[in-house]
């Protein structure tokens, strides 16, 4: 599973919050992938976007892609301008993407096809009722007309019946009833027409007489007509659907059947279970919704199996309990059972144990891990608890403000973190063993508002190691200088403000431009290690009456693979060649 | 000078429709001046009830059946409500659980911090607000925000405001009930850092209540482990966490994954917390204990000193005695 995701969610204000921004991650079959980060970093949004519970603005969610094709996808994604690469990319998306919708150019062929389809629809719409009308007003005299009439009715009903979803549904039953009703209406009419043909009496309509005539021939013709019509319509519409699914990809048509295989476990078992439903109803509902089992015996067997799997044994004892009669751990087991009953391949577990007591927590985790080995379930585990990620995950991605800042195997990310944010996050996780005390790196402040993301590296305002290239803005530098001025420094400047061009501008005090430039330079070289925004100053120069500061160019650090399987997005750890490249870009 | 806080055999009951809930039974611990004591256990084990009882803030259906709470040598249990007001906030204060919801949403935070100062110290409003500003700065918030409403603060900031409120009248003891639960790890670290700094600077004693052992391991000198209203074990943090004696403590310590330890799956404690209305006979933990034997189901182990400063209530240790039969409490009408 892989995705390049750029997602925007509507915020409370009339602006867009870019909750998740360009997240690329691939989850391999059978692994536990942990997404960690502070609240509001976009981990839950990512999980929901994978299940299409919120629509991503842009990006692909690719399902069950073989490794070779995944590599090809990555490769062609790098060359968006190459028409050949685009073609391959579209082909791959069509095959594997859950989110992709094709936008085909309007060609002559397409126009002709659409026109043809339109004409056919009009023809059907006019011919079918007129046939019906003709049958009632002036009944046909020969079996061929009856066949024609029945074929057209059958075609229409068959077409309606085979619209997606194509599985047996309530609609199928309605259509069968309609067909039966149709035969009842059509039968006497046809019989009457036959009677006329045989007897030649057209004066009055005698139902008894009509029914009394030998009309087996008519009936046979009618049945053949209905059957042929319905089968033909069903067949052609399934061909049509096939063509559509090939051209439009998996989006839309198969989402229901896909969602059956991708399930979600929610955080709070006290809120995710309906208090008015019994355990049986909760666990069997997905079966009914997805029309997996309509047979009560089969449903009950599947529910029991799911409950046994999650450790609610014996299941009979729990089937008819309501959520308030269960403890927190049992509730969470029920919500896992409701996800499991559809036999999913992939489960997004969004903080599944954070609301539970410690002693129960472990049992739930053990159940989940046991299911992984027994049923080969792949997990995307979303958590804020790094120590849980440490014991559970095969691979970890650390998110900050909608972006992945570090990703790799658990040993690499937790054992040898490279990104300053990961380092800080790991250092503050408390350990139950007082012998394992480490120097805590406590970051200042709280995470910035996701509707106002800092330029450059989005972590730079809180980063203890931020340097020139990290994206200091004129405002940050000006604020720092103002607070220095408030502290009695910068005596030779009378004020700090921003110029129209957005540069930091210091107005001159008593000492003249040279004195101010000298003082600034001295201040910067002396204090830059403690007051990091000063590092953003590239040069100081005096212009008519003011001293202007020019700032270092900055860029957002891309997520680069530093070691095989371990990627970090930080200028500090980027290979030097890539840094210069990204700077010029 | 007597010990700051000495709790002996504290027993609390709640009367409910379903029956009498034995919320806390025989809790005993000491808190020295400037010391941090941790109170740990699963939800429903009586941690918060103990804290409320220390402040004499139990709800109407709860009462202290037995035991003493001596604060600087003075027993607080018989103290009438009026005199209790002089002790609350001035001598000891509490940071309630769920900071997000403990502040009044329609009152500016400055007023909320200044209120106890005006009430308890009978200070002028102006002086009180000045002190409120000082307190905000003490907990790391600019005093310009005195006139803001609680919704303008983030969760971590509101927790800081709650701490500032608790410090309003210079108490000697602060009880913090789950001060970092539901906060992000980084904010959690900031708050714990703040509490530790305040404790050092103001020479405060602190009772830290948490279900998260790793939080206590980092910050407290002493830890008391509670289960189903009973004290299971207490001792110095280092000893208790590195060499837990009671099977429950062992289970609890093993249930926390350690990010700085080996990558082992934590171990579960099978079973559920028992009902406090009809607790199991003998040792309350025996239905979930893997070492339980005959004696555990029949008699209740007393909290016995195993070594200096280390107490546990478990029959696995031969020196542990049985709890003597208690006089039947006279139920008030």
PDB file of N, CA, C and O in Angstrom, chain A residues 38-39 327 357-359 362-363 365-366 386-387 390-391 393 410-411 414 426 428-438 440 442-443 445-446 462, chain B residues 42-43 154 157 184 186-187 189-190 193 214 217-218 238 241-242 255-272 288:
ATOM      1  N   UNK A  38       2.512  14.084  17.858  1.00  0.00           N
ATOM      2  CA  UNK A  38       1.674  14.759  18.842  1.00  0.00           C
ATOM      3  C   UNK A  38       0.259  14.874  18.309  1.00  0.00           C
ATOM      4  O   UNK A  38       0.021  14.685  17.115  1.00  0.00           O
ATOM      5  N   UNK A  39      -0.676  15.242  19.159  1.00  0.00           N
ATOM      6  CA  UNK A  39      -2.053  15.397  18.675  1.00  0.00           C
ATOM      7  C   UNK A  39      -2.096  16.560  17.695  1.00  0.00           C
ATOM      8  O   UNK A  39      -1.389  17.544  17.850  1.00  0.00           O
ATOM      9  N   UNK A 327     -17.005  -4.367  30.569  1.00  0.00           N
ATOM     10  CA  UNK A 327     -15.925  -3.504  31.063  1.00  0.00           C
ATOM     11  C   UNK A 327     -15.230  -2.872  29.856  1.00  0.00           C
ATOM     12  O   UNK A 327     -15.471  -3.258  28.710  1.00  0.00           O
ATOM     13  N   UNK A 357      -7.102   0.916  30.825  1.00  0.00           N
ATOM     14  CA  UNK A 357      -6.169   0.750  31.930  1.00  0.00           C
ATOM     15  C   UNK A 357      -4.996  -0.129  31.507  1.00  0.00           C
ATOM     16  O   UNK A 357      -5.155  -1.001  30.668  1.00  0.00           O
ATOM     17  N   UNK A 358      -3.854   0.088  32.143  1.00  0.00           N
ATOM     18  CA  UNK A 358      -2.650  -0.631  31.750  1.00  0.00           C
ATOM     19  C   UNK A 358      -2.812  -2.132  31.677  1.00  0.00           C
ATOM     20  O   UNK A 358      -2.378  -2.765  30.726  1.00  0.00           O
ATOM     21  N   UNK A 359      -3.416  -2.706  32.723  1.00  0.00           N
ATOM     22  CA  UNK A 359      -3.437  -4.165  32.780  1.00  0.00           C
ATOM     23  C   UNK A 359      -4.291  -4.727  31.643  1.00  0.00           C
ATOM     24  O   UNK A 359      -4.023  -5.807  31.138  1.00  0.00           O
ATOM     25  N   UNK A 362      -2.567  -4.381  27.692  1.00  0.00           N
ATOM     26  CA  UNK A 362      -1.677  -5.409  27.159  1.00  0.00           C
ATOM     27  C   UNK A 362      -2.462  -6.558  26.557  1.00  0.00           C
ATOM     28  O   UNK A 362      -2.079  -7.097  25.529  1.00  0.00           O
ATOM     29  N   UNK A 363      -3.583  -6.921  27.215  1.00  0.00           N
ATOM     30  CA  UNK A 363      -4.367  -8.039  26.680  1.00  0.00           C
ATOM     31  C   UNK A 363      -4.884  -7.717  25.286  1.00  0.00           C
ATOM     32  O   UNK A 363      -4.848  -8.558  24.385  1.00  0.00           O
ATOM     33  N   UNK A 365      -3.596  -5.641  23.135  1.00  0.00           N
ATOM     34  CA  UNK A 365      -2.475  -5.668  22.190  1.00  0.00           C
ATOM     35  C   UNK A 365      -2.109  -7.101  21.833  1.00  0.00           C
ATOM     36  O   UNK A 365      -1.825  -7.416  20.678  1.00  0.00           O
ATOM     37  N   UNK A 366      -2.150  -7.970  22.853  1.00  0.00           N
ATOM     38  CA  UNK A 366      -1.809  -9.370  22.582  1.00  0.00           C
ATOM     39  C   UNK A 366      -2.810  -9.987  21.612  1.00  0.00           C
ATOM     40  O   UNK A 366      -2.419 -10.721  20.704  1.00  0.00           O
ATOM     41  N   UNK A 386       5.114   6.577  22.165  1.00  0.00           N
ATOM     42  CA  UNK A 386       6.278   6.012  21.489  1.00  0.00           C
ATOM     43  C   UNK A 386       6.749   4.708  22.098  1.00  0.00           C
ATOM     44  O   UNK A 386       7.313   3.874  21.409  1.00  0.00           O
ATOM     45  N   UNK A 387       6.498   4.532  23.404  1.00  0.00           N
ATOM     46  CA  UNK A 387       6.981   3.279  23.989  1.00  0.00           C
ATOM     47  C   UNK A 387       6.155   2.096  23.472  1.00  0.00           C
ATOM     48  O   UNK A 387       6.675   0.992  23.350  1.00  0.00           O
ATOM     49  N   UNK A 390       7.500   1.313  20.114  1.00  0.00           N
ATOM     50  CA  UNK A 390       8.790   0.625  20.286  1.00  0.00           C
ATOM     51  C   UNK A 390       8.615  -0.883  20.384  1.00  0.00           C
ATOM     52  O   UNK A 390       9.347  -1.650  19.778  1.00  0.00           O
ATOM     53  N   UNK A 391       7.600  -1.337  21.125  1.00  0.00           N
ATOM     54  CA  UNK A 391       7.449  -2.784  21.287  1.00  0.00           C
ATOM     55  C   UNK A 391       6.605  -3.415  20.184  1.00  0.00           C
ATOM     56  O   UNK A 391       6.703  -4.615  19.949  1.00  0.00           O
ATOM     57  N   UNK A 393       5.904  -2.032  16.713  1.00  0.00           N
ATOM     58  CA  UNK A 393       6.015  -1.718  15.293  1.00  0.00           C
ATOM     59  C   UNK A 393       7.164  -2.452  14.623  1.00  0.00           C
ATOM     60  O   UNK A 393       8.191  -2.744  15.247  1.00  0.00           O
ATOM     61  N   UNK A 410      11.908   0.275  13.330  1.00  0.00           N
ATOM     62  CA  UNK A 410      11.791   0.706  14.717  1.00  0.00           C
ATOM     63  C   UNK A 410      13.171   0.899  15.357  1.00  0.00           C
ATOM     64  O   UNK A 410      13.408   1.878  16.057  1.00  0.00           O
ATOM     65  N   UNK A 411      14.072  -0.041  15.097  1.00  0.00           N
ATOM     66  CA  UNK A 411      15.414   0.078  15.695  1.00  0.00           C
ATOM     67  C   UNK A 411      16.095   1.362  15.242  1.00  0.00           C
ATOM     68  O   UNK A 411      16.756   2.030  16.029  1.00  0.00           O
ATOM     69  N   UNK A 414      13.782   4.664  16.697  1.00  0.00           N
ATOM     70  CA  UNK A 414      13.807   4.876  18.148  1.00  0.00           C
ATOM     71  C   UNK A 414      15.201   4.678  18.710  1.00  0.00           C
ATOM     72  O   UNK A 414      15.630   5.411  19.590  1.00  0.00           O
ATOM     73  N   UNK A 426      11.586  11.348  21.736  1.00  0.00           N
ATOM     74  CA  UNK A 426      12.003  10.116  22.406  1.00  0.00           C
ATOM     75  C   UNK A 426      12.580  10.435  23.787  1.00  0.00           C
ATOM     76  O   UNK A 426      12.340   9.716  24.751  1.00  0.00           O
ATOM     77  N   UNK A 428      11.715  12.640  25.886  1.00  0.00           N
ATOM     78  CA  UNK A 428      10.765  13.005  26.941  1.00  0.00           C
ATOM     79  C   UNK A 428       9.811  11.867  27.304  1.00  0.00           C
ATOM     80  O   UNK A 428       8.995  12.018  28.201  1.00  0.00           O
ATOM     81  N   UNK A 429       9.895  10.736  26.601  1.00  0.00           N
ATOM     82  CA  UNK A 429       9.019   9.620  26.957  1.00  0.00           C
ATOM     83  C   UNK A 429       9.487   9.067  28.296  1.00  0.00           C
ATOM     84  O   UNK A 429      10.643   8.685  28.432  1.00  0.00           O
ATOM     85  N   UNK A 430       8.598   9.067  29.310  1.00  0.00           N
ATOM     86  CA  UNK A 430       9.048   8.560  30.605  1.00  0.00           C
ATOM     87  C   UNK A 430       9.236   7.041  30.558  1.00  0.00           C
ATOM     88  O   UNK A 430       8.564   6.342  29.800  1.00  0.00           O
ATOM     89  N   UNK A 431      10.162   6.573  31.356  1.00  0.00           N
ATOM     90  CA  UNK A 431      10.451   5.144  31.377  1.00  0.00           C
ATOM     91  C   UNK A 431      10.048   4.592  32.744  1.00  0.00           C
ATOM     92  O   UNK A 431      10.248   5.244  33.766  1.00  0.00           O
ATOM     93  N   UNK A 432       9.448   3.388  32.797  1.00  0.00           N
ATOM     94  CA  UNK A 432       9.052   2.858  34.101  1.00  0.00           C
ATOM     95  C   UNK A 432      10.248   2.399  34.939  1.00  0.00           C
ATOM     96  O   UNK A 432      10.078   2.035  36.096  1.00  0.00           O
ATOM     97  N   UNK A 433      11.417   2.404  34.352  1.00  0.00           N
ATOM     98  CA  UNK A 433      12.596   1.994  35.103  1.00  0.00           C
ATOM     99  C   UNK A 433      13.405   3.236  35.476  1.00  0.00           C
ATOM    100  O   UNK A 433      13.981   3.890  34.610  1.00  0.00           O
ATOM    101  N   UNK A 434      13.428   3.571  36.782  1.00  0.00           N
ATOM    102  CA  UNK A 434      14.116   4.814  37.168  1.00  0.00           C
ATOM    103  C   UNK A 434      15.622   4.786  36.876  1.00  0.00           C
ATOM    104  O   UNK A 434      16.264   5.825  36.912  1.00  0.00           O
ATOM    105  N   UNK A 435      16.155   3.607  36.564  1.00  0.00           N
ATOM    106  CA  UNK A 435      17.591   3.560  36.235  1.00  0.00           C
ATOM    107  C   UNK A 435      17.847   4.124  34.842  1.00  0.00           C
ATOM    108  O   UNK A 435      18.955   4.505  34.512  1.00  0.00           O
ATOM    109  N   UNK A 436      16.790   4.130  34.009  1.00  0.00           N
ATOM    110  CA  UNK A 436      16.955   4.594  32.634  1.00  0.00           C
ATOM    111  C   UNK A 436      16.633   6.067  32.516  1.00  0.00           C
ATOM    112  O   UNK A 436      15.709   6.457  31.817  1.00  0.00           O
ATOM    113  N   UNK A 437      17.361   6.899  33.228  1.00  0.00           N
ATOM    114  CA  UNK A 437      17.089   8.338  33.094  1.00  0.00           C
ATOM    115  C   UNK A 437      17.972   8.912  32.011  1.00  0.00           C
ATOM    116  O   UNK A 437      19.138   8.572  31.901  1.00  0.00           O
ATOM    117  N   UNK A 438      17.405   9.774  31.187  1.00  0.00           N
ATOM    118  CA  UNK A 438      18.207  10.420  30.155  1.00  0.00           C
ATOM    119  C   UNK A 438      17.995  11.922  30.231  1.00  0.00           C
ATOM    120  O   UNK A 438      17.071  12.402  30.867  1.00  0.00           O
ATOM    121  N   UNK A 440      16.555  15.102  29.173  1.00  0.00           N
ATOM    122  CA  UNK A 440      15.365  15.386  28.378  1.00  0.00           C
ATOM    123  C   UNK A 440      15.569  16.628  27.530  1.00  0.00           C
ATOM    124  O   UNK A 440      16.107  17.628  28.014  1.00  0.00           O
ATOM    125  N   UNK A 442      13.501  19.300  26.156  1.00  0.00           N
ATOM    126  CA  UNK A 442      12.133  19.808  26.201  1.00  0.00           C
ATOM    127  C   UNK A 442      11.991  20.948  25.208  1.00  0.00           C
ATOM    128  O   UNK A 442      12.681  21.965  25.300  1.00  0.00           O
ATOM    129  N   UNK A 443      11.110  20.755  24.246  1.00  0.00           N
ATOM    130  CA  UNK A 443      10.915  21.789  23.233  1.00  0.00           C
ATOM    131  C   UNK A 443      10.088  22.918  23.810  1.00  0.00           C
ATOM    132  O   UNK A 443       9.186  22.702  24.606  1.00  0.00           O
ATOM    133  N   UNK A 445       7.328  25.857  23.795  1.00  0.00           N
ATOM    134  CA  UNK A 445       6.061  26.173  23.151  1.00  0.00           C
ATOM    135  C   UNK A 445       5.285  24.954  22.703  1.00  0.00           C
ATOM    136  O   UNK A 445       5.598  23.831  23.053  1.00  0.00           O
ATOM    137  N   UNK A 446       4.247  25.226  21.942  1.00  0.00           N
ATOM    138  CA  UNK A 446       3.406  24.164  21.436  1.00  0.00           C
ATOM    139  C   UNK A 446       3.445  24.200  19.917  1.00  0.00           C
ATOM    140  O   UNK A 446       3.953  25.140  19.336  1.00  0.00           O
ATOM    141  N   UNK A 462      10.781  25.600  16.697  1.00  0.00           N
ATOM    142  CA  UNK A 462      10.947  24.899  17.973  1.00  0.00           C
ATOM    143  C   UNK A 462      12.230  24.080  18.012  1.00  0.00           C
ATOM    144  O   UNK A 462      12.535  23.454  19.023  1.00  0.00           O
TER     145      UNK A 462
ATOM    146  N   UNK B  42      -4.674   1.336  39.089  1.00  0.00           N
ATOM    147  CA  UNK B  42      -5.605   1.398  37.963  1.00  0.00           C
ATOM    148  C   UNK B  42      -6.789   2.280  38.328  1.00  0.00           C
ATOM    149  O   UNK B  42      -6.983   2.635  39.483  1.00  0.00           O
ATOM    150  N   UNK B  43      -7.627   2.566  37.337  1.00  0.00           N
ATOM    151  CA  UNK B  43      -8.781   3.406  37.642  1.00  0.00           C
ATOM    152  C   UNK B  43      -9.703   2.665  38.602  1.00  0.00           C
ATOM    153  O   UNK B  43      -9.847   1.443  38.527  1.00  0.00           O
ATOM    154  N   UNK B 154      -4.411  26.716  25.422  1.00  0.00           N
ATOM    155  CA  UNK B 154      -4.341  25.309  25.012  1.00  0.00           C
ATOM    156  C   UNK B 154      -4.398  24.434  26.267  1.00  0.00           C
ATOM    157  O   UNK B 154      -4.334  24.929  27.389  1.00  0.00           O
ATOM    158  N   UNK B 157      -1.505  24.890  28.651  1.00  0.00           N
ATOM    159  CA  UNK B 157      -1.550  26.195  29.317  1.00  0.00           C
ATOM    160  C   UNK B 157      -2.592  26.196  30.427  1.00  0.00           C
ATOM    161  O   UNK B 157      -2.379  26.765  31.498  1.00  0.00           O
ATOM    162  N   UNK B 184      -0.211  15.850  25.510  1.00  0.00           N
ATOM    163  CA  UNK B 184       0.803  15.294  24.623  1.00  0.00           C
ATOM    164  C   UNK B 184       2.115  15.065  25.357  1.00  0.00           C
ATOM    165  O   UNK B 184       2.409  15.763  26.317  1.00  0.00           O
ATOM    166  N   UNK B 186       5.141  15.900  24.778  1.00  0.00           N
ATOM    167  CA  UNK B 186       6.036  17.049  24.938  1.00  0.00           C
ATOM    168  C   UNK B 186       5.475  18.001  26.000  1.00  0.00           C
ATOM    169  O   UNK B 186       6.215  18.495  26.849  1.00  0.00           O
ATOM    170  N   UNK B 187       4.160  18.233  25.984  1.00  0.00           N
ATOM    171  CA  UNK B 187       3.518  19.106  26.965  1.00  0.00           C
ATOM    172  C   UNK B 187       3.623  18.450  28.344  1.00  0.00           C
ATOM    173  O   UNK B 187       3.873  19.111  29.358  1.00  0.00           O
ATOM    174  N   UNK B 189       6.000  16.571  29.378  1.00  0.00           N
ATOM    175  CA  UNK B 189       7.355  16.801  29.869  1.00  0.00           C
ATOM    176  C   UNK B 189       7.494  18.226  30.386  1.00  0.00           C
ATOM    177  O   UNK B 189       8.122  18.468  31.418  1.00  0.00           O
ATOM    178  N   UNK B 190       6.867  19.185  29.677  1.00  0.00           N
ATOM    179  CA  UNK B 190       6.943  20.578  30.121  1.00  0.00           C
ATOM    180  C   UNK B 190       6.296  20.743  31.499  1.00  0.00           C
ATOM    181  O   UNK B 190       6.854  21.398  32.377  1.00  0.00           O
ATOM    182  N   UNK B 193       8.313  19.050  34.225  1.00  0.00           N
ATOM    183  CA  UNK B 193       9.495  19.872  34.455  1.00  0.00           C
ATOM    184  C   UNK B 193       9.142  21.064  35.343  1.00  0.00           C
ATOM    185  O   UNK B 193       9.873  21.405  36.282  1.00  0.00           O
ATOM    186  N   UNK B 214       5.288   5.225  34.671  1.00  0.00           N
ATOM    187  CA  UNK B 214       6.529   5.816  34.162  1.00  0.00           C
ATOM    188  C   UNK B 214       6.617   7.308  34.490  1.00  0.00           C
ATOM    189  O   UNK B 214       7.710   7.823  34.654  1.00  0.00           O
ATOM    190  N   UNK B 217       7.852   7.279  38.042  1.00  0.00           N
ATOM    191  CA  UNK B 217       9.237   6.813  38.118  1.00  0.00           C
ATOM    192  C   UNK B 217      10.196   7.960  37.868  1.00  0.00           C
ATOM    193  O   UNK B 217      11.288   8.008  38.433  1.00  0.00           O
ATOM    194  N   UNK B 218       9.789   8.893  37.022  1.00  0.00           N
ATOM    195  CA  UNK B 218      10.659  10.003  36.665  1.00  0.00           C
ATOM    196  C   UNK B 218      10.684  11.100  37.718  1.00  0.00           C
ATOM    197  O   UNK B 218      11.635  11.853  37.793  1.00  0.00           O
ATOM    198  N   UNK B 238      13.127   4.025  43.525  1.00  0.00           N
ATOM    199  CA  UNK B 238      14.167   3.201  42.906  1.00  0.00           C
ATOM    200  C   UNK B 238      13.994   1.737  43.295  1.00  0.00           C
ATOM    201  O   UNK B 238      13.987   0.858  42.436  1.00  0.00           O
ATOM    202  N   UNK B 241      10.530   0.139  41.910  1.00  0.00           N
ATOM    203  CA  UNK B 241      10.429  -0.124  40.481  1.00  0.00           C
ATOM    204  C   UNK B 241      11.455  -1.139  40.001  1.00  0.00           C
ATOM    205  O   UNK B 241      11.209  -1.858  39.043  1.00  0.00           O
ATOM    206  N   UNK B 242      12.611  -1.174  40.657  1.00  0.00           N
ATOM    207  CA  UNK B 242      13.620  -2.112  40.176  1.00  0.00           C
ATOM    208  C   UNK B 242      13.442  -3.480  40.809  1.00  0.00           C
ATOM    209  O   UNK B 242      13.828  -4.481  40.235  1.00  0.00           O
ATOM    210  N   UNK B 255       3.709  -4.255  32.904  1.00  0.00           N
ATOM    211  CA  UNK B 255       2.699  -3.930  31.902  1.00  0.00           C
ATOM    212  C   UNK B 255       3.062  -2.695  31.092  1.00  0.00           C
ATOM    213  O   UNK B 255       2.418  -2.395  30.105  1.00  0.00           O
ATOM    214  N   UNK B 256       4.092  -1.961  31.528  1.00  0.00           N
ATOM    215  CA  UNK B 256       4.487  -0.756  30.797  1.00  0.00           C
ATOM    216  C   UNK B 256       5.647  -1.050  29.866  1.00  0.00           C
ATOM    217  O   UNK B 256       6.683  -1.515  30.304  1.00  0.00           O
ATOM    218  N   UNK B 257       5.479  -0.773  28.596  1.00  0.00           N
ATOM    219  CA  UNK B 257       6.619  -0.933  27.698  1.00  0.00           C
ATOM    220  C   UNK B 257       7.670   0.128  28.023  1.00  0.00           C
ATOM    221  O   UNK B 257       7.333   1.242  28.409  1.00  0.00           O
ATOM    222  N   UNK B 258       8.922  -0.244  27.889  1.00  0.00           N
ATOM    223  CA  UNK B 258      10.009   0.678  28.227  1.00  0.00           C
ATOM    224  C   UNK B 258      10.769   1.028  26.961  1.00  0.00           C
ATOM    225  O   UNK B 258      11.391   0.179  26.338  1.00  0.00           O
ATOM    226  N   UNK B 259      10.713   2.304  26.602  1.00  0.00           N
ATOM    227  CA  UNK B 259      11.343   2.725  25.349  1.00  0.00           C
ATOM    228  C   UNK B 259      12.862   2.638  25.445  1.00  0.00           C
ATOM    229  O   UNK B 259      13.548   2.553  24.436  1.00  0.00           O
ATOM    230  N   UNK B 260      13.374   2.632  26.678  1.00  0.00           N
ATOM    231  CA  UNK B 260      14.823   2.536  26.818  1.00  0.00           C
ATOM    232  C   UNK B 260      15.260   1.128  27.227  1.00  0.00           C
ATOM    233  O   UNK B 260      16.408   0.892  27.540  1.00  0.00           O
ATOM    234  N   UNK B 261      14.303   0.223  27.248  1.00  0.00           N
ATOM    235  CA  UNK B 261      14.622  -1.154  27.598  1.00  0.00           C
ATOM    236  C   UNK B 261      14.570  -2.039  26.370  1.00  0.00           C
ATOM    237  O   UNK B 261      14.514  -1.558  25.246  1.00  0.00           O
ATOM    238  N   UNK B 262      14.577  -3.375  26.572  1.00  0.00           N
ATOM    239  CA  UNK B 262      14.481  -4.283  25.432  1.00  0.00           C
ATOM    240  C   UNK B 262      13.094  -4.220  24.797  1.00  0.00           C
ATOM    241  O   UNK B 262      12.136  -3.789  25.431  1.00  0.00           O
ATOM    242  N   UNK B 263      12.992  -4.668  23.550  1.00  0.00           N
ATOM    243  CA  UNK B 263      11.705  -4.599  22.837  1.00  0.00           C
ATOM    244  C   UNK B 263      10.836  -5.796  23.181  1.00  0.00           C
ATOM    245  O   UNK B 263      10.502  -6.599  22.321  1.00  0.00           O
ATOM    246  N   UNK B 264      10.470  -5.921  24.443  1.00  0.00           N
ATOM    247  CA  UNK B 264       9.607  -7.032  24.824  1.00  0.00           C
ATOM    248  C   UNK B 264       8.179  -6.554  24.876  1.00  0.00           C
ATOM    249  O   UNK B 264       7.897  -5.445  25.301  1.00  0.00           O
ATOM    250  N   UNK B 265       7.286  -7.449  24.473  1.00  0.00           N
ATOM    251  CA  UNK B 265       5.868  -7.156  24.607  1.00  0.00           C
ATOM    252  C   UNK B 265       5.564  -7.093  26.104  1.00  0.00           C
ATOM    253  O   UNK B 265       5.973  -7.980  26.846  1.00  0.00           O
ATOM    254  N   UNK B 266       4.882  -6.045  26.579  1.00  0.00           N
ATOM    255  CA  UNK B 266       4.550  -6.003  28.003  1.00  0.00           C
ATOM    256  C   UNK B 266       3.633  -7.156  28.398  1.00  0.00           C
ATOM    257  O   UNK B 266       2.988  -7.756  27.551  1.00  0.00           O
ATOM    258  N   UNK B 267       3.636  -7.474  29.680  1.00  0.00           N
ATOM    259  CA  UNK B 267       2.818  -8.603  30.119  1.00  0.00           C
ATOM    260  C   UNK B 267       1.505  -8.127  30.709  1.00  0.00           C
ATOM    261  O   UNK B 267       1.443  -7.089  31.351  1.00  0.00           O
ATOM    262  N   UNK B 268       0.478  -8.901  30.486  1.00  0.00           N
ATOM    263  CA  UNK B 268      -0.847  -8.512  30.943  1.00  0.00           C
ATOM    264  C   UNK B 268      -1.103  -9.055  32.345  1.00  0.00           C
ATOM    265  O   UNK B 268      -0.490 -10.026  32.767  1.00  0.00           O
ATOM    266  N   UNK B 269      -1.997  -8.371  33.073  1.00  0.00           N
ATOM    267  CA  UNK B 269      -2.509  -8.916  34.320  1.00  0.00           C
ATOM    268  C   UNK B 269      -3.900  -9.420  33.979  1.00  0.00           C
ATOM    269  O   UNK B 269      -4.787  -8.611  33.719  1.00  0.00           O
ATOM    270  N   UNK B 270      -4.095 -10.734  33.926  1.00  0.00           N
ATOM    271  CA  UNK B 270      -5.408 -11.226  33.495  1.00  0.00           C
ATOM    272  C   UNK B 270      -6.505 -10.825  34.476  1.00  0.00           C
ATOM    273  O   UNK B 270      -6.240 -10.564  35.654  1.00  0.00           O
ATOM    274  N   UNK B 271      -7.725 -10.790  33.999  1.00  0.00           N
ATOM    275  CA  UNK B 271      -8.864 -10.495  34.867  1.00  0.00           C
ATOM    276  C   UNK B 271      -9.191  -9.024  34.954  1.00  0.00           C
ATOM    277  O   UNK B 271      -8.544  -8.191  34.348  1.00  0.00           O
ATOM    278  N   UNK B 272     -10.215  -8.725  35.715  1.00  0.00           N
ATOM    279  CA  UNK B 272     -10.694  -7.354  35.846  1.00  0.00           C
ATOM    280  C   UNK B 272     -10.617  -6.880  37.295  1.00  0.00           C
ATOM    281  O   UNK B 272     -10.520  -7.689  38.216  1.00  0.00           O
ATOM    282  N   UNK B 288      -6.645 -12.459  40.712  1.00  0.00           N
ATOM    283  CA  UNK B 288      -5.842 -12.166  39.519  1.00  0.00           C
ATOM    284  C   UNK B 288      -4.372 -12.546  39.726  1.00  0.00           C
ATOM    285  O   UNK B 288      -3.549 -12.334  38.835  1.00  0.00           O
TER     286      UNK B 288
END
